[in-house]
């Protein structure tokens, strides 16, 4: 009997297949991600001399590239080899050094030491809202946040502020806020995007 791929492996294969066309999958993809980065720079205190950001499930680096002027470094993490390749290619094409913007191929849920003990001032997970708690509890991403900010982005397709707030509070994050990012059209349906922000308090 053939072995069935895990959900994670299916994801990896899927994103490997679409990595080379990912930036143009939606006509508004670049505009969308630039706006996300803009709102983050307005709502999260970033310092080009000291702030380290992790872009979790970073894809091709569409958000990361827009954060480069505002942070000391942004490190992308992804399980897709092709996405990591495109991310690092984007940094190179934009003449951004690997010290400033770099992606690594890593499954944090299986390798907690893959970043060499590095910790971050802010983490941006590019994951669906319903996966946020799993990211915190199962993947165990919060210990590498020194106490700092976790930022996630949610659309209004079935998710409301109180649901995301509950997820953050359940994970022990404080100072929850919910900020409107913008509205885009997807398949003729307007979709509003919000930024959820919470702080991991000191131990």
N, CA and C atoms as an extended XYZ file, in Angstrom:
609
Properties=species:S:1:pos:R:3:atomname:S:1:resname:S:1:resid:I:1 pbc="F F F"
N         0.842       -1.198        0.000 N   UNK     1
C         0.000        0.000        0.000 CA  UNK     1
C         0.879        1.252        0.000 C   UNK     1
N         0.586        2.187       -0.902 N   UNK     2
C         1.401        3.393       -1.019 CA  UNK     2
C         1.293        4.251        0.232 C   UNK     2
N         2.419        4.848        0.613 N   UNK     3
C         2.429        5.723        1.791 CA  UNK     3
C         1.768        7.050        1.443 C   UNK     3
N         0.905        7.535        2.326 N   UNK     4
C         0.205        8.794        2.105 CA  UNK     4
C         1.041        9.943        2.661 C   UNK     4
N         1.233       10.981        1.850 N   UNK     5
C         2.009       12.138        2.299 CA  UNK     5
C         1.294       12.861        3.430 C   UNK     5
N         2.070       13.403        4.370 N   UNK     6
C         1.504       14.232        5.422 CA  UNK     6
C         1.041       15.554        4.823 C   UNK     6
N         0.210       16.274        5.581 N   UNK     7
C        -0.263       17.584        5.129 CA  UNK     7
C         0.923       18.502        4.876 C   UNK     7
N         1.917       18.418        5.741 N   UNK     8
C         3.102       19.263        5.609 CA  UNK     8
C         3.865       18.932        4.325 C   UNK     8
N         3.975       17.654        4.005 N   UNK     9
C         4.685       17.246        2.798 CA  UNK     9
C         3.909       17.663        1.548 C   UNK     9
N         2.589       17.579        1.613 N   UNK    10
C         1.757       18.042        0.497 CA  UNK    10
C         1.979       19.536        0.275 C   UNK    10
N         2.030       20.293        1.362 N   UNK    11
C         2.303       21.733        1.285 CA  UNK    11
C         3.657       21.995        0.639 C   UNK    11
N         4.665       21.266        1.104 N   UNK    12
C         6.022       21.458        0.583 CA  UNK    12
C         6.058       21.235       -0.926 C   UNK    12
N         5.456       20.160       -1.377 N   UNK    13
C         5.454       19.836       -2.801 CA  UNK    13
C         4.682       20.883       -3.605 C   UNK    13
N         3.550       21.313       -3.054 N   UNK    14
C         2.722       22.304       -3.749 CA  UNK    14
C         3.492       23.611       -3.933 C   UNK    14
N         4.110       24.101       -2.860 N   UNK    15
C         4.812       25.376       -2.962 CA  UNK    15
C         6.102       25.263       -3.774 C   UNK    15
N         6.696       24.089       -3.810 N   UNK    16
C         7.831       23.881       -4.714 CA  UNK    16
C         7.387       24.048       -6.164 C   UNK    16
N         6.184       23.594       -6.473 N   UNK    17
C         5.673       23.651       -7.841 CA  UNK    17
C         5.342       25.075       -8.279 C   UNK    17
N         4.845       25.898       -7.355 N   UNK    18
C         4.368       27.234       -7.755 CA  UNK    18
C         5.357       28.353       -7.434 C   UNK    18
N         6.500       28.024       -6.842 N   UNK    19
C         7.430       29.062       -6.378 CA  UNK    19
C         7.843       30.033       -7.484 C   UNK    19
N         8.075       29.527       -8.688 N   UNK    20
C         8.606       30.377       -9.748 CA  UNK    20
C         7.564       31.322      -10.340 C   UNK    20
N         6.299       31.106      -10.043 N   UNK    21
C         5.253       32.009      -10.534 CA  UNK    21
C         4.464       32.644       -9.385 C   UNK    21
N         4.880       32.369       -8.158 N   UNK    22
C         4.118       32.763       -6.980 CA  UNK    22
C         3.869       34.268       -6.899 C   UNK    22
N         4.865       35.066       -7.216 N   UNK    23
C         4.740       36.524       -7.060 CA  UNK    23
C         3.639       37.112       -7.936 C   UNK    23
N         3.251       36.392       -8.977 N   UNK    24
C         2.261       36.926       -9.920 CA  UNK    24
C         0.979       36.101       -9.961 C   UNK    24
N         0.766       35.262       -8.943 N   UNK    25
C        -0.451       34.447       -8.901 CA  UNK    25
C        -1.692       35.335       -8.873 C   UNK    25
N        -1.634       36.410       -8.102 N   UNK    26
C        -2.734       37.381       -8.056 CA  UNK    26
C        -2.235       38.711       -8.606 C   UNK    26
N        -3.059       39.424       -9.348 N   UNK    27
C        -2.630       40.717       -9.904 CA  UNK    27
C        -2.201       41.702       -8.822 C   UNK    27
N        -2.785       41.567       -7.631 N   UNK    28
C        -2.490       42.520       -6.555 CA  UNK    28
C        -1.486       41.983       -5.535 C   UNK    28
N        -0.834       40.862       -5.847 N   UNK    29
C         0.039       40.218       -4.860 CA  UNK    29
C         1.130       41.164       -4.338 C   UNK    29
N         1.814       41.840       -5.229 N   UNK    30
C         2.913       42.726       -4.806 CA  UNK    30
C         2.376       43.934       -4.027 C   UNK    30
N         1.278       44.501       -4.521 N   UNK    31
C         0.644       45.631       -3.816 CA  UNK    31
C         0.195       45.200       -2.413 C   UNK    31
N        -0.410       44.042       -2.354 N   UNK    32
C        -0.934       43.470       -1.111 CA  UNK    32
C         0.174       43.322       -0.069 C   UNK    32
N         1.281       42.675       -0.479 N   UNK    33
C         2.368       42.419        0.477 CA  UNK    33
C         3.117       43.691        0.858 C   UNK    33
N         3.208       44.632       -0.067 N   UNK    34
C         3.841       45.914        0.265 CA  UNK    34
C         3.016       46.655        1.314 C   UNK    34
N         1.698       46.581        1.196 N   UNK    35
C         0.822       47.235        2.168 CA  UNK    35
C         0.932       46.567        3.532 C   UNK    35
N         1.011       45.243        3.552 N   UNK    36
C         1.199       44.518        4.812 CA  UNK    36
C         2.469       44.995        5.509 C   UNK    36
N         3.557       45.091        4.754 N   UNK    37
C         4.823       45.543        5.334 CA  UNK    37
C         4.717       46.977        5.829 C   UNK    37
N         4.033       47.831        5.067 N   UNK    38
C         3.864       49.230        5.464 CA  UNK    38
C         3.135       49.336        6.793 C   UNK    38
N         2.037       48.592        6.921 N   UNK    39
C         1.265       48.645        8.165 CA  UNK    39
C         2.106       48.122        9.325 C   UNK    39
N         2.895       47.095        9.075 N   UNK    40
C         3.746       46.585       10.149 CA  UNK    40
C         4.750       47.641       10.599 C   UNK    40
N         5.337       48.373        9.667 N   UNK    41
C         6.309       49.409       10.053 CA  UNK    41
C         5.645       50.531       10.833 C   UNK    41
N         4.361       50.751       10.605 N   UNK    42
C         3.626       51.796       11.318 CA  UNK    42
C         3.175       51.352       12.708 C   UNK    42
N         2.930       50.057       12.871 N   UNK    43
C         2.332       49.553       14.107 CA  UNK    43
C         3.308       48.848       15.041 C   UNK    43
N         4.478       48.491       14.536 N   UNK    44
C         5.468       47.769       15.344 CA  UNK    44
C         6.757       48.584       15.372 C   UNK    44
N         7.302       48.765       16.549 N   UNK    45
C         8.536       49.543       16.680 CA  UNK    45
C         9.698       48.735       16.111 C   UNK    45
N        10.257       49.226       15.023 N   UNK    46
C        11.372       48.565       14.352 CA  UNK    46
C        12.577       49.496       14.360 C   UNK    46
N        13.753       48.917       14.504 N   UNK    47
C        14.975       49.713       14.549 CA  UNK    47
C        15.980       49.120       13.560 C   UNK    47
N        16.433       49.901       12.588 N   UNK    48
C        17.367       49.374       11.585 CA  UNK    48
C        18.717       48.962       12.160 C   UNK    48
N        18.968       49.343       13.402 N   UNK    49
C        20.237       48.982       14.035 CA  UNK    49
C        20.136       47.730       14.905 C   UNK    49
N        18.926       47.412       15.367 N   UNK    50
C        18.830       46.335       16.362 CA  UNK    50
C        17.762       45.268       16.095 C   UNK    50
N        16.736       45.567       15.308 N   UNK    51
C        15.587       44.663       15.208 CA  UNK    51
C        15.851       43.471       14.293 C   UNK    51
N        15.629       42.269       14.852 N   UNK    52
C        15.711       41.031       14.075 CA  UNK    52
C        14.303       40.484       13.889 C   UNK    52
N        13.937       40.218       12.646 N   UNK    53
C        12.595       39.722       12.323 CA  UNK    53
C        12.694       38.349       11.670 C   UNK    53
N        11.799       37.446       12.075 N   UNK    54
C        11.653       36.182       11.364 CA  UNK    54
C        10.399       36.248       10.506 C   UNK    54
N        10.554       35.908        9.233 N   UNK    55
C         9.429       35.764        8.323 CA  UNK    55
C         9.184       34.257        8.199 C   UNK    55
N         8.219       33.760        8.985 N   UNK    56
C         7.957       32.321        9.055 CA  UNK    56
C         7.037       31.907        7.914 C   UNK    56
N         7.384       30.794        7.225 N   UNK    57
C         6.697       30.406        5.990 CA  UNK    57
C         6.834       31.562        5.008 C   UNK    57
N         8.070       31.947        4.771 N   UNK    58
C         8.413       33.220        4.130 CA  UNK    58
C         8.095       33.295        2.645 C   UNK    58
N         7.912       32.151        2.005 N   UNK    59
C         7.665       32.183        0.576 CA  UNK    59
C         8.816       32.819       -0.178 C   UNK    59
N         8.492       33.655       -1.151 N   UNK    60
C         9.530       34.266       -1.989 CA  UNK    60
C        10.088       35.565       -1.417 C   UNK    60
N         9.611       35.952       -0.230 N   UNK    61
C        10.157       37.148        0.413 CA  UNK    61
C         9.464       38.440        0.042 C   UNK    61
N         8.222       38.366       -0.400 N   UNK    62
C         7.501       39.577       -0.807 CA  UNK    62
C         7.317       40.567        0.341 C   UNK    62
N         7.071       40.058        1.555 N   UNK    63
C         6.956       40.952        2.709 CA  UNK    63
C         8.345       41.356        3.193 C   UNK    63
N         9.235       40.396        3.286 N   UNK    64
C        10.585       40.658        3.801 CA  UNK    64
C        11.294       41.776        3.057 C   UNK    64
N        11.225       41.764        1.735 N   UNK    65
C        11.971       42.745        0.946 CA  UNK    65
C        11.519       44.171        1.258 C   UNK    65
N        10.262       44.311        1.652 N   UNK    66
C         9.745       45.639        2.004 CA  UNK    66
C        10.117       46.069        3.422 C   UNK    66
N        10.561       45.115        4.239 N   UNK    67
C        10.959       45.436        5.615 CA  UNK    67
C        12.444       45.765        5.734 C   UNK    67
N        13.214       45.431        4.718 N   UNK    68
C        14.674       45.576        4.775 CA  UNK    68
C        15.146       46.947        5.262 C   UNK    68
N        14.572       48.077        4.794 N   UNK    69
C        15.084       49.380        5.244 CA  UNK    69
C        14.830       49.674        6.717 C   UNK    69
N        13.954       48.902        7.352 N   UNK    70
C        13.505       49.234        8.703 CA  UNK    70
C        14.079       48.334        9.792 C   UNK    70
N        14.822       47.304        9.414 N   UNK    71
C        15.296       46.322       10.394 CA  UNK    71
C        16.787       46.034       10.216 C   UNK    71
N        17.360       45.478       11.262 N   UNK    72
C        18.764       45.057       11.170 CA  UNK    72
C        18.888       43.853       10.259 C   UNK    72
N        17.945       42.908       10.418 N   UNK    73
C        17.965       41.710        9.584 CA  UNK    73
C        16.578       41.082        9.560 C   UNK    73
N        16.295       40.410        8.467 N   UNK    74
C        15.073       39.618        8.366 CA  UNK    74
C        15.477       38.248        7.844 C   UNK    74
N        15.091       37.229        8.595 N   UNK    75
C        15.439       35.859        8.234 CA  UNK    75
C        14.172       35.105        7.874 C   UNK    75
N        14.143       34.590        6.668 N   UNK    76
C        13.010       33.801        6.216 CA  UNK    76
C        13.209       32.335        6.561 C   UNK    76
N        12.128       31.679        6.920 N   UNK    77
C        12.158       30.246        7.224 CA  UNK    77
C        11.043       29.582        6.432 C   UNK    77
N        11.376       28.513        5.734 N   UNK    78
C        10.366       27.811        4.946 CA  UNK    78
C        10.784       26.356        4.775 C   UNK    78
N         9.778       25.490        4.529 N   UNK    79
C        10.078       24.071        4.287 CA  UNK    79
C        10.151       23.770        2.793 C   UNK    79
N         9.859       24.762        1.952 N   UNK    80
C         9.911       24.583        0.506 CA  UNK    80
C        11.268       25.009       -0.035 C   UNK    80
N        11.981       24.071       -0.623 N   UNK    81
C        13.295       24.373       -1.180 CA  UNK    81
C        13.214       25.452       -2.257 C   UNK    81
N        12.191       25.363       -3.111 N   UNK    82
C        12.070       26.326       -4.210 CA  UNK    82
C        11.743       27.727       -3.702 C   UNK    82
N        10.934       27.809       -2.639 N   UNK    83
C        10.608       29.127       -2.074 CA  UNK    83
C        11.858       29.763       -1.459 C   UNK    83
N        12.643       28.978       -0.748 N   UNK    84
C        13.884       29.496       -0.157 CA  UNK    84
C        14.825       29.986       -1.254 C   UNK    84
N        14.910       29.234       -2.333 N   UNK    85
C        15.758       29.639       -3.456 CA  UNK    85
C        15.297       30.972       -4.041 C   UNK    85
N        13.980       31.124       -4.248 N   UNK    86
C        13.454       32.362       -4.816 CA  UNK    86
C        13.628       33.546       -3.858 C   UNK    86
N        13.486       33.283       -2.570 N   UNK    87
C        13.659       34.322       -1.549 CA  UNK    87
C        15.082       34.886       -1.629 C   UNK    87
N        16.060       33.987       -1.620 N   UNK    88
C        17.462       34.432       -1.638 CA  UNK    88
C        17.829       35.058       -2.980 C   UNK    88
N        17.191       34.592       -4.038 N   UNK    89
C        17.395       35.204       -5.352 CA  UNK    89
C        16.847       36.628       -5.361 C   UNK    89
N        15.693       36.833       -4.724 N   UNK    90
C        15.088       38.176       -4.656 CA  UNK    90
C        16.012       39.133       -3.900 C   UNK    90
N        16.582       38.675       -2.801 N   UNK    91
C        17.511       39.519       -2.043 CA  UNK    91
C        18.711       39.896       -2.910 C   UNK    91
N        19.259       38.917       -3.609 N   UNK    92
C        20.424       39.164       -4.456 CA  UNK    92
C        20.103       40.131       -5.592 C   UNK    92
N        18.961       39.945       -6.252 N   UNK    93
C        18.576       40.808       -7.365 CA  UNK    93
C        18.342       42.253       -6.913 C   UNK    93
N        17.944       42.410       -5.636 N   UNK    94
C        17.739       43.746       -5.079 CA  UNK    94
C        18.973       44.274       -4.354 C   UNK    94
N        20.083       43.579       -4.533 N   UNK    95
C        21.378       43.968       -3.951 CA  UNK    95
C        21.305       44.108       -2.434 C   UNK    95
N        20.593       43.170       -1.815 N   UNK    96
C        20.509       43.110       -0.357 CA  UNK    96
C        21.419       41.982        0.109 C   UNK    96
N        22.304       42.283        1.036 N   UNK    97
C        23.259       41.272        1.475 CA  UNK    97
C        22.584       40.165        2.268 C   UNK    97
N        23.218       38.996        2.304 N   UNK    98
C        22.689       37.862        3.060 CA  UNK    98
C        22.685       38.146        4.557 C   UNK    98
N        23.500       39.076        5.016 N   UNK    99
C        23.482       39.456        6.439 CA  UNK    99
C        22.208       40.221        6.778 C   UNK    99
N        21.632       40.853        5.776 N   UNK   100
C        20.438       41.682        5.974 CA  UNK   100
C        19.151       40.900        5.707 C   UNK   100
N        19.164       40.030        4.695 N   UNK   101
C        17.970       39.272        4.300 CA  UNK   101
C        18.395       37.919        3.760 C   UNK   101
N        17.956       36.883        4.438 N   UNK   102
C        18.354       35.536        4.031 CA  UNK   102
C        17.284       34.540        4.444 C   UNK   102
N        17.033       33.550        3.590 N   UNK   103
C        16.089       32.480        3.931 CA  UNK   103
C        16.849       31.189        4.175 C   UNK   103
N        16.315       30.381        5.106 N   UNK   104
C        16.897       29.078        5.390 CA  UNK   104
C        15.822       28.006        5.251 C   UNK   104
N        16.241       26.856        4.795 N   UNK   105
C        15.340       25.707        4.669 CA  UNK   105
C        15.295       25.015        6.022 C   UNK   105
N        14.129       25.079        6.681 N   UNK   106
C        14.067       24.577        8.051 CA  UNK   106
C        12.631       24.255        8.446 C   UNK   106
N        12.475       23.124        9.111 N   UNK   107
C        11.197       22.754        9.720 CA  UNK   107
C        11.371       22.916       11.233 C   UNK   107
N        10.929       24.043       11.753 N   UNK   108
C        11.143       24.348       13.166 CA  UNK   108
C        10.470       23.324       14.080 C   UNK   108
N         9.363       22.761       13.628 N   UNK   109
C         8.662       21.791       14.467 CA  UNK   109
C         9.505       20.555       14.722 C   UNK   109
N        10.485       20.286       13.844 N   UNK   110
C        11.340       19.106       13.993 CA  UNK   110
C        12.763       19.450       14.402 C   UNK   110
N        13.136       20.692       14.195 N   UNK   111
C        14.513       21.092       14.481 CA  UNK   111
C        14.541       22.452       15.168 C   UNK   111
N        14.421       22.430       16.478 N   UNK   112
C        14.389       23.678       17.256 CA  UNK   112
C        15.755       24.381       17.280 C   UNK   112
N        16.825       23.620       16.987 N   UNK   113
C        18.164       24.194       17.044 CA  UNK   113
C        18.668       24.627       15.672 C   UNK   113
N        17.799       24.550       14.677 N   UNK   114
C        18.227       24.855       13.315 CA  UNK   114
C        18.656       26.291       13.083 C   UNK   114
N        18.291       27.181       13.992 N   UNK   115
C        18.688       28.587       13.872 CA  UNK   115
C        19.842       28.925       14.813 C   UNK   115
N        20.442       27.884       15.373 N   UNK   116
C        21.618       28.093       16.218 CA  UNK   116
C        21.344       28.875       17.482 C   UNK   116
N        20.122       28.762       18.017 N   UNK   117
C        19.798       29.466       19.254 CA  UNK   117
C        19.394       30.911       19.060 C   UNK   117
N        19.297       31.346       17.827 N   UNK   118
C        18.953       32.749       17.556 CA  UNK   118
C        17.526       33.047       17.993 C   UNK   118
N        17.321       34.269       18.497 N   UNK   119
C        15.983       34.718       18.886 CA  UNK   119
C        15.638       36.004       18.142 C   UNK   119
N        14.342       36.338       18.164 N   UNK   120
C        13.856       37.422       17.322 CA  UNK   120
C        13.021       38.427       18.111 C   UNK   120
N        13.043       39.679       17.630 N   UNK   121
C        12.236       40.735       18.241 CA  UNK   121
C        10.810       40.719       17.717 C   UNK   121
N        10.624       40.170       16.526 N   UNK   122
C         9.290       40.094       15.925 CA  UNK   122
C         9.234       38.904       14.985 C   UNK   122
N         8.076       38.274       14.927 N   UNK   123
C         7.859       37.143       14.022 CA  UNK   123
C         6.600       37.419       13.215 C   UNK   123
N         6.699       37.205       11.904 N   UNK   124
C         5.541       37.330       11.025 CA  UNK   124
C         5.267       35.947       10.434 C   UNK   124
N         4.252       35.254       10.883 N   UNK   125
C         3.941       33.957       10.271 CA  UNK   125
C         2.964       34.109        9.107 C   UNK   125
N         3.363       33.643        7.952 N   UNK   126
C         2.469       33.687        6.792 CA  UNK   126
C         1.667       32.385        6.750 C   UNK   126
N         0.724       32.285        7.666 N   UNK   127
C        -0.074       31.064        7.796 CA  UNK   127
C        -1.540       31.442        7.961 C   UNK   127
N        -2.454       30.503        7.707 N   UNK   128
C        -3.877       30.806        7.913 CA  UNK   128
C        -4.170       31.085        9.377 C   UNK   128
N        -5.166       31.925        9.672 N   UNK   129
C        -5.496       32.274       11.056 CA  UNK   129
C        -5.753       31.066       11.945 C   UNK   129
N        -6.405       30.023       11.389 N   UNK   130
C        -6.732       28.866       12.211 CA  UNK   130
C        -5.499       28.071       12.624 C   UNK   130
N        -4.355       28.354       11.987 N   UNK   131
C        -3.125       27.628       12.302 CA  UNK   131
C        -2.259       28.356       13.322 C   UNK   131
N        -2.682       29.558       13.733 N   UNK   132
C        -1.841       30.379       14.597 CA  UNK   132
C        -1.544       29.702       15.926 C   UNK   132
N        -2.563       29.113       16.553 N   UNK   133
C        -2.319       28.489       17.849 CA  UNK   133
C        -1.406       27.281       17.710 C   UNK   133
N        -1.583       26.512       16.640 N   UNK   134
C        -0.704       25.361       16.408 CA  UNK   134
C         0.738       25.826       16.240 C   UNK   134
N         0.917       26.964       15.583 N   UNK   135
C         2.256       27.513       15.408 CA  UNK   135
C         2.895       27.795       16.760 C   UNK   135
N         2.108       28.316       17.681 N   UNK   136
C         2.629       28.662       19.000 CA  UNK   136
C         2.829       27.435       19.885 C   UNK   136
N         1.868       26.509       19.857 N   UNK   137
C         1.915       25.384       20.792 CA  UNK   137
C         2.646       24.171       20.233 C   UNK   137
N         2.306       23.757       19.003 N   UNK   138
C         2.891       22.552       18.442 CA  UNK   138
C         4.253       22.807       17.802 C   UNK   138
N         4.327       23.851       16.990 N   UNK   139
C         5.602       24.183       16.367 CA  UNK   139
C         6.560       24.749       17.414 C   UNK   139
N         5.989       25.439       18.410 N   UNK   140
C         6.811       25.959       19.505 CA  UNK   140
C         7.627       27.165       19.126 C   UNK   140
N         6.980       28.112       18.442 N   UNK   141
C         7.715       29.267       17.937 CA  UNK   141
C         7.930       30.351       18.992 C   UNK   141
N         7.107       30.379       20.032 N   UNK   142
C         7.184       31.488       20.991 CA  UNK   142
C         8.505       31.570       21.756 C   UNK   142
N         9.142       30.447       22.111 N   UNK   143
C        10.415       30.569       22.833 CA  UNK   143
C        11.502       31.322       22.080 C   UNK   143
N        11.381       31.456       20.757 N   UNK   144
C        12.408       32.205       20.037 CA  UNK   144
C        12.008       33.666       19.819 C   UNK   144
N        10.964       34.077       20.518 N   UNK   145
C        10.525       35.480       20.507 CA  UNK   145
C        10.969       36.105       21.816 C   UNK   145
N        11.802       37.108       21.788 N   UNK   146
C        12.516       37.554       22.989 CA  UNK   146
C        12.033       38.862       23.579 C   UNK   146
N        11.356       38.714       24.681 N   UNK   147
C         9.949       39.011       24.559 CA  UNK   147
C         9.738       40.021       23.461 C   UNK   147
N         8.810       39.730       22.607 N   UNK   148
C         8.612       40.599       21.460 CA  UNK   148
C         7.251       40.432       20.848 C   UNK   148
N         7.148       40.827       19.613 N   UNK   149
C         5.854       40.956       18.939 CA  UNK   149
C         5.613       39.795       17.983 C   UNK   149
N         4.420       39.226       18.061 N   UNK   150
C         3.970       38.276       17.042 CA  UNK   150
C         2.897       38.964       16.222 C   UNK   150
N         3.101       39.017       14.921 N   UNK   151
C         2.162       39.665       14.018 CA  UNK   151
C         1.601       38.627       13.065 C   UNK   151
N         0.287       38.518       12.973 N   UNK   152
C        -0.323       37.663       11.961 CA  UNK   152
C        -1.327       38.479       11.171 C   UNK   152
N        -1.635       38.003        9.974 N   UNK   153
C        -2.557       38.712        9.105 CA  UNK   153
C        -3.732       37.814        8.777 C   UNK   153
N        -4.931       38.362        8.889 N   UNK   154
C        -6.151       37.581        8.749 CA  UNK   154
C        -7.114       38.261        7.804 C   UNK   154
N        -7.771       37.444        6.961 N   UNK   155
C        -8.834       38.025        6.147 CA  UNK   155
C       -10.165       37.776        6.839 C   UNK   155
N       -11.214       38.290        6.252 N   UNK   156
C       -12.531       38.213        6.892 CA  UNK   156
C       -13.355       37.025        6.396 C   UNK   156
N       -12.699       36.053        5.788 N   UNK   157
C       -13.415       34.875        5.301 CA  UNK   157
C       -13.609       33.881        6.447 C   UNK   157
N       -14.563       34.190        7.301 N   UNK   158
C       -14.895       33.266        8.378 CA  UNK   158
C       -14.159       33.502        9.680 C   UNK   158
N       -13.324       34.528        9.776 N   UNK   159
C       -12.573       34.794       11.000 CA  UNK   159
C       -12.844       36.213       11.473 C   UNK   159
N       -13.116       36.341       12.747 N   UNK   160
C       -13.419       37.641       13.326 CA  UNK   160
C       -12.399       37.982       14.404 C   UNK   160
N       -12.392       39.245       14.763 N   UNK   161
C       -11.421       39.733       15.745 CA  UNK   161
C       -11.440       38.922       17.034 C   UNK   161
N       -12.624       38.630       17.568 N   UNK   162
C       -12.691       37.936       18.859 CA  UNK   162
C       -12.102       36.529       18.782 C   UNK   162
N       -12.192       35.874       17.609 N   UNK   163
C       -11.626       34.542       17.464 CA  UNK   163
C       -10.096       34.584       17.482 C   UNK   163
N        -9.529       35.545       16.790 N   UNK   164
C        -8.075       35.668       16.757 CA  UNK   164
C        -7.554       36.139       18.113 C   UNK   164
N        -8.282       37.040       18.754 N   UNK   165
C        -7.905       37.497       20.103 CA  UNK   165
C        -7.838       36.310       21.070 C   UNK   165
N        -8.820       35.431       20.983 N   UNK   166
C        -8.854       34.255       21.867 CA  UNK   166
C        -7.631       33.370       21.654 C   UNK   166
N        -7.235       33.191       20.389 N   UNK   167
C        -6.049       32.389       20.075 CA  UNK   167
C        -4.804       33.005       20.700 C   UNK   167
N        -4.643       34.312       20.559 N   UNK   168
C        -3.480       35.002       21.119 CA  UNK   168
C        -3.457       34.883       22.641 C   UNK   168
N        -4.604       35.136       23.258 N   UNK   169
C        -4.662       35.103       24.720 CA  UNK   169
C        -4.428       33.689       25.251 C   UNK   169
N        -4.946       32.694       24.545 N   UNK   170
C        -4.745       31.303       24.942 CA  UNK   170
C        -3.262       30.938       24.935 C   UNK   170
N        -2.517       31.558       24.028 N   UNK   171
C        -1.080       31.302       23.926 CA  UNK   171
C        -0.258       32.136       24.904 C   UNK   171
N        -0.931       33.006       25.676 N   UNK   172
C        -0.226       33.806       26.671 CA  UNK   172
C         0.303       35.132       26.164 C   UNK   172
N        -0.111       35.547       24.965 N   UNK   173
C         0.329       36.833       24.438 CA  UNK   173
C        -0.528       37.963       24.997 C   UNK   173
N         0.086       39.116       25.176 N   UNK   174
C        -0.585       40.266       25.790 CA  UNK   174
C        -0.730       41.406       24.783 C   UNK   174
N        -1.451       42.452       25.217 N   UNK   175
C        -1.574       43.696       24.448 CA  UNK   175
C        -2.074       43.438       23.022 C   UNK   175
N        -3.112       42.634       22.907 N   UNK   176
C        -3.656       42.315       21.585 CA  UNK   176
C        -4.214       43.563       20.912 C   UNK   176
N        -3.942       43.684       19.614 N   UNK   177
C        -4.562       44.752       18.828 CA  UNK   177
C        -4.905       44.217       17.448 C   UNK   177
N        -5.884       44.852       16.837 N   UNK   178
C        -6.472       44.397       15.567 CA  UNK   178
C        -6.548       45.600       14.655 C   UNK   178
N        -5.764       45.601       13.587 N   UNK   179
C        -5.603       46.799       12.763 CA  UNK   179
C        -6.012       46.510       11.316 C   UNK   179
N        -6.817       47.370       10.754 N   UNK   180
C        -7.231       47.220        9.360 CA  UNK   180
C        -6.051       47.492        8.433 C   UNK   180
N        -5.848       46.607        7.460 N   UNK   181
C        -4.750       46.752        6.501 CA  UNK   181
C        -5.256       47.284        5.164 C   UNK   181
N        -6.303       46.662        4.637 N   UNK   182
C        -6.822       47.095        3.345 CA  UNK   182
C        -7.829       46.091        2.811 C   UNK   182
N        -8.407       46.405        1.691 N   UNK   183
C        -9.369       45.515        1.044 CA  UNK   183
C        -8.936       45.265       -0.392 C   UNK   183
N        -8.904       43.997       -0.765 N   UNK   184
C        -8.549       43.596       -2.119 CA  UNK   184
C        -9.653       42.731       -2.700 C   UNK   184
N        -9.698       42.672       -4.001 N   UNK   185
C       -10.695       41.831       -4.657 CA  UNK   185
C       -10.070       40.512       -5.070 C   UNK   185
N       -10.704       39.425       -4.703 N   UNK   186
C       -10.248       38.099       -5.096 CA  UNK   186
C       -11.405       37.359       -5.751 C   UNK   186
N       -11.237       37.041       -7.027 N   UNK   187
C       -12.300       36.383       -7.796 CA  UNK   187
C       -13.635       37.137       -7.645 C   UNK   187
N       -13.538       38.462       -7.822 N   UNK   188
C       -14.674       39.382       -7.783 CA  UNK   188
C       -15.328       39.509       -6.401 C   UNK   188
N       -14.634       39.006       -5.387 N   UNK   189
C       -15.142       39.128       -4.014 CA  UNK   189
C       -14.209       40.025       -3.211 C   UNK   189
N       -14.704       41.127       -2.630 N   UNK   190
C       -13.834       41.981       -1.805 CA  UNK   190
C       -13.464       41.282       -0.496 C   UNK   190
N       -12.182       41.280       -0.186 N   UNK   191
C       -11.693       40.639        1.034 CA  UNK   191
C       -10.911       41.667        1.842 C   UNK   191
N       -11.335       41.903        3.069 N   UNK   192
C       -10.626       42.837        3.947 CA  UNK   192
C        -9.553       42.090        4.722 C   UNK   192
N        -8.404       42.737        4.884 N   UNK   193
C        -7.278       42.142        5.585 CA  UNK   193
C        -6.998       42.935        6.859 C   UNK   193
N        -6.714       42.220        7.946 N   UNK   194
C        -6.403       42.844        9.231 CA  UNK   194
C        -5.084       42.306        9.762 C   UNK   194
N        -4.439       43.110       10.573 N   UNK   195
C        -3.225       42.672       11.252 CA  UNK   195
C        -3.537       42.453       12.719 C   UNK   195
N        -3.210       41.275       13.215 N   UNK   196
C        -3.327       40.993       14.645 CA  UNK   196
C        -1.933       41.088       15.252 C   UNK   196
N        -1.852       41.733       16.403 N   UNK   197
C        -0.549       41.943       17.039 CA  UNK   197
C        -0.640       41.612       18.504 C   UNK   197
N         0.340       40.899       19.009 N   UNK   198
C         0.389       40.582       20.438 CA  UNK   198
C         1.830       40.510       20.896 C   UNK   198
N         2.032       40.678       22.196 N   UNK   199
C         3.385       40.704       22.752 CA  UNK   199
C         3.612       39.524       23.671 C   UNK   199
N         4.737       38.866       23.498 N   UNK   200
C         5.133       37.837       24.442 CA  UNK   200
C         5.796       38.519       25.622 C   UNK   200
N         5.216       38.441       26.810 N   UNK   201
C         5.806       39.119       27.973 CA  UNK   201
C         7.078       38.430       28.438 C   UNK   201
N         7.860       39.122       29.212 N   UNK   202
C         9.076       38.522       29.771 CA  UNK   202
C         8.705       37.378       30.687 C   UNK   202
N         9.556       36.350       30.723 N   UNK   203
C         9.298       35.189       31.581 CA  UNK   203
C         9.378       35.582       33.061 C   UNK   203
